Short mmCIF file of C-alpha atoms in Angstrom, two decimals:
data_model
loop_
_atom_site.label_atom_id
_atom_site.label_comp_id
_atom_site.label_asym_id
_atom_site.label_seq_id
_atom_site.Cartn_x
_atom_site.Cartn_y
_atom_site.Cartn_z
CA MET A 167 73.40 75.50 71.02
CA SER A 168 73.81 76.67 74.62
CA VAL A 169 76.34 79.33 75.48
CA ASN A 170 78.85 78.83 78.25
CA PRO A 171 77.78 80.97 81.28
CA VAL A 172 81.19 82.67 81.46
CA LEU A 173 81.03 83.62 77.78
CA GLU A 174 77.43 84.73 78.20
CA THR A 175 78.51 87.10 81.01
CA ILE A 176 81.30 88.47 78.82
CA PHE A 177 79.00 88.89 75.81
CA GLU A 178 76.24 90.56 77.84
CA ARG A 179 78.47 93.02 79.73
CA LYS A 180 77.98 96.68 78.93
CA SER A 181 78.72 99.99 80.62
CA VAL A 182 75.91 101.24 82.82
CA ARG A 183 75.43 104.94 83.43
CA THR A 184 72.19 105.00 85.40
CA PHE A 185 71.99 103.31 88.78
CA LYS A 186 69.33 102.65 91.39
CA PRO A 187 70.15 104.10 94.82
CA GLU A 188 70.05 100.63 96.41
CA LYS A 189 73.26 99.77 98.27
CA VAL A 190 75.29 96.77 97.16
CA ALA A 191 75.34 93.99 99.74
CA ARG A 192 78.65 93.35 101.50
CA ASN A 193 78.82 89.74 100.30
CA LYS A 194 78.58 90.92 96.69
CA ILE A 195 81.32 93.51 97.27
CA GLU A 196 83.51 90.79 98.77
CA GLN A 197 82.94 88.55 95.74
CA ILE A 198 83.80 91.39 93.37
CA VAL A 199 87.03 92.09 95.27
CA ARG A 200 87.91 88.38 95.34
CA ALA A 201 87.39 88.23 91.57
CA GLY A 202 89.81 91.13 91.18
CA GLN A 203 92.36 89.37 93.38
CA ARG A 204 92.18 86.30 91.15
CA ALA A 205 93.28 88.18 88.03
CA PRO A 206 96.63 87.18 86.54
CA THR A 207 99.55 89.44 87.46
CA ALA A 208 103.12 89.89 86.28
CA CYS A 209 105.26 87.35 88.16
CA GLY A 210 102.38 86.78 90.57
CA THR A 211 103.23 90.03 92.36
CA GLN A 212 99.65 91.38 92.61
CA THR A 213 100.82 94.96 92.22
CA TYR A 214 97.40 96.49 92.76
CA SER A 215 95.23 97.72 95.60
CA PHE A 216 91.49 98.28 95.69
CA ILE A 217 89.98 101.15 97.65
CA ILE A 218 86.27 101.26 98.34
CA ILE A 219 85.29 104.91 98.46
CA SER A 220 82.16 105.45 100.51
CA ASP A 221 82.96 108.78 102.20
CA PRO A 222 80.72 111.37 100.47
CA ASP A 223 83.30 114.14 100.98
CA LYS A 224 86.07 112.11 99.31
CA ARG A 225 83.72 111.25 96.46
CA GLN A 226 82.94 114.95 95.95
CA GLU A 227 86.62 115.85 96.06
CA ILE A 228 87.38 113.23 93.40
CA LEU A 229 84.51 114.50 91.25
CA GLN A 230 85.93 118.01 91.54
CA ALA A 231 89.44 116.77 90.72
CA ILE A 232 88.29 115.29 87.40
CA ALA A 233 85.44 117.73 86.66
CA ARG A 234 87.18 119.38 83.72
CA HIS A 235 87.61 115.99 82.03
CA ALA A 236 84.29 114.46 83.11
CA PRO A 237 81.52 116.74 81.86
CA THR A 238 78.95 113.97 82.38
CA ARG A 239 79.30 112.62 85.84
CA GLU A 240 75.73 112.19 87.06
CA PHE A 241 76.12 108.42 86.80
CA MET A 242 79.14 108.61 89.11
CA GLU A 243 77.10 110.48 91.70
CA GLU A 244 74.31 107.88 91.37
CA ALA A 245 76.55 104.83 91.68
CA PRO A 246 76.29 103.44 95.22
CA LEU A 247 79.66 101.66 95.03
CA TRP A 248 83.00 103.13 93.97
CA ILE A 249 86.14 101.05 93.84
CA MET A 250 89.41 102.74 92.92
CA ILE A 251 91.89 100.36 91.35
CA CYS A 252 95.48 101.43 91.97
CA THR A 253 98.80 100.14 90.81
CA ASP A 254 100.67 99.44 94.04
CA PHE A 255 104.38 98.78 94.09
CA ALA A 256 104.74 100.03 97.68
CA ARG A 257 103.91 96.61 99.15
CA GLN A 258 106.19 94.74 96.74
CA LEU A 259 109.11 97.07 97.41
CA LYS A 260 108.64 96.74 101.19
CA LEU A 261 108.46 92.95 100.90
CA ASN A 262 111.60 92.83 98.77
CA GLU A 263 113.40 94.99 101.32
CA ALA A 264 112.23 92.83 104.25
CA LEU A 265 113.36 89.68 102.45
CA GLY A 266 116.65 91.22 101.32
CA ILE A 267 115.73 90.79 97.67
CA LYS A 268 117.55 93.18 95.34
CA THR A 269 114.99 93.72 92.60
CA GLU A 270 115.12 96.91 90.62
CA PHE A 271 111.93 98.13 89.04
CA SER A 272 112.40 101.03 86.64
CA GLU A 273 109.77 103.75 86.81
CA LEU A 274 108.54 102.67 83.39
CA SER A 275 108.22 99.01 84.36
CA LYS A 276 106.34 99.96 87.55
CA VAL A 277 103.86 101.96 85.52
CA ILE A 278 103.43 99.46 82.68
CA LEU A 279 103.23 96.33 84.84
CA GLY A 280 101.00 98.12 87.32
CA ILE A 281 98.59 99.32 84.65
CA ILE A 282 98.35 95.87 83.12
CA ASP A 283 97.77 94.20 86.50
CA ALA A 284 95.22 96.84 87.55
CA ALA A 285 93.35 96.59 84.23
CA LEU A 286 93.15 92.80 84.45
CA ALA A 287 91.86 93.03 88.01
CA ALA A 288 89.31 95.68 87.01
CA GLU A 289 88.04 93.52 84.14
CA ASN A 290 87.59 90.55 86.47
CA MET A 291 85.70 92.82 88.86
CA VAL A 292 83.25 94.15 86.26
CA LEU A 293 82.61 90.63 84.99
CA ALA A 294 81.93 89.48 88.55
CA ALA A 295 79.60 92.45 89.01
CA GLU A 296 77.76 91.50 85.82
CA ALA A 297 77.40 87.91 87.03
CA LEU A 298 75.93 89.27 90.29
CA ASP A 299 73.31 91.32 88.38
CA LEU A 300 75.15 94.59 88.95
CA GLY A 301 76.10 97.16 86.38
CA SER A 302 79.43 98.91 86.09
CA CYS A 303 81.25 101.70 84.32
CA PHE A 304 84.98 102.30 84.05
CA VAL A 305 86.05 105.88 84.79
CA GLY A 306 89.48 106.25 83.28
CA ASN A 307 89.91 109.98 83.58
CA VAL A 308 91.30 109.63 87.10
CA TRP A 309 94.51 109.82 85.05
CA THR A 310 93.89 113.52 84.65
CA ALA A 311 94.54 114.19 88.36
CA PRO A 312 96.52 111.27 89.84
CA GLY A 313 98.42 113.42 92.33
CA ARG A 314 95.33 115.18 93.60
CA ILE A 315 93.37 111.91 93.86
CA GLY A 316 96.34 110.26 95.55
CA GLY A 317 96.25 113.06 98.12
CA ILE A 318 92.50 112.70 98.65
CA LEU A 319 92.93 108.97 99.26
CA ASN A 320 96.16 109.36 101.28
CA LEU A 321 98.03 107.05 98.92
CA PRO A 322 101.67 106.32 99.80
CA GLY A 323 104.53 106.66 97.32
CA ASN A 324 104.63 104.03 94.57
CA VAL A 325 100.82 103.79 94.56
CA LEU A 326 98.97 105.36 91.63
CA PRO A 327 95.20 105.49 90.95
CA ILE A 328 94.51 103.84 87.59
CA VAL A 329 90.76 103.44 87.12
CA LEU A 330 87.62 104.03 89.12
CA LEU A 331 84.84 101.48 88.91
CA CYS A 332 81.33 102.77 89.48
CA LEU A 333 79.02 99.90 90.35
CA GLY A 334 75.42 99.35 91.35
CA TYR A 335 72.08 98.01 90.24
CA PRO A 336 71.22 99.21 86.74
CA ASN A 337 68.24 101.51 86.52
#
């Protein structure tokens, strides 16, 4: 019995914590981002943003921000591609204001809906990476320093880092 290729990708996916130094091609990065954009979202609002972090200084600052909660971070340093997934209500709130829409989001609903949307996008992205012969690892402890990481990335209000994806070719 043959396995559906989508299910095979899901069943074969695993976290990778050793990466080759080879850079990920731009077309693969674009496909990964597109896969994230195709994830389902609450009311179709797409309350997430993806930030590709390539600046070595910003990467080091983020590593320092989470160092106490990430004793093993060599794989992060090895990973050639970092994508920070953020919950982003800033765009939705600006759009609502521009359109004159009076929608109230409680702080709790912004956090919950944003986390769900960001997690769904992140899952699509790691599955796309797997299908493109890349490995990935979720780094969830960005939660330990969201304000500091937000400052490092110059995030506006109503944008919160949720998870960092480390991606690259498995070693």
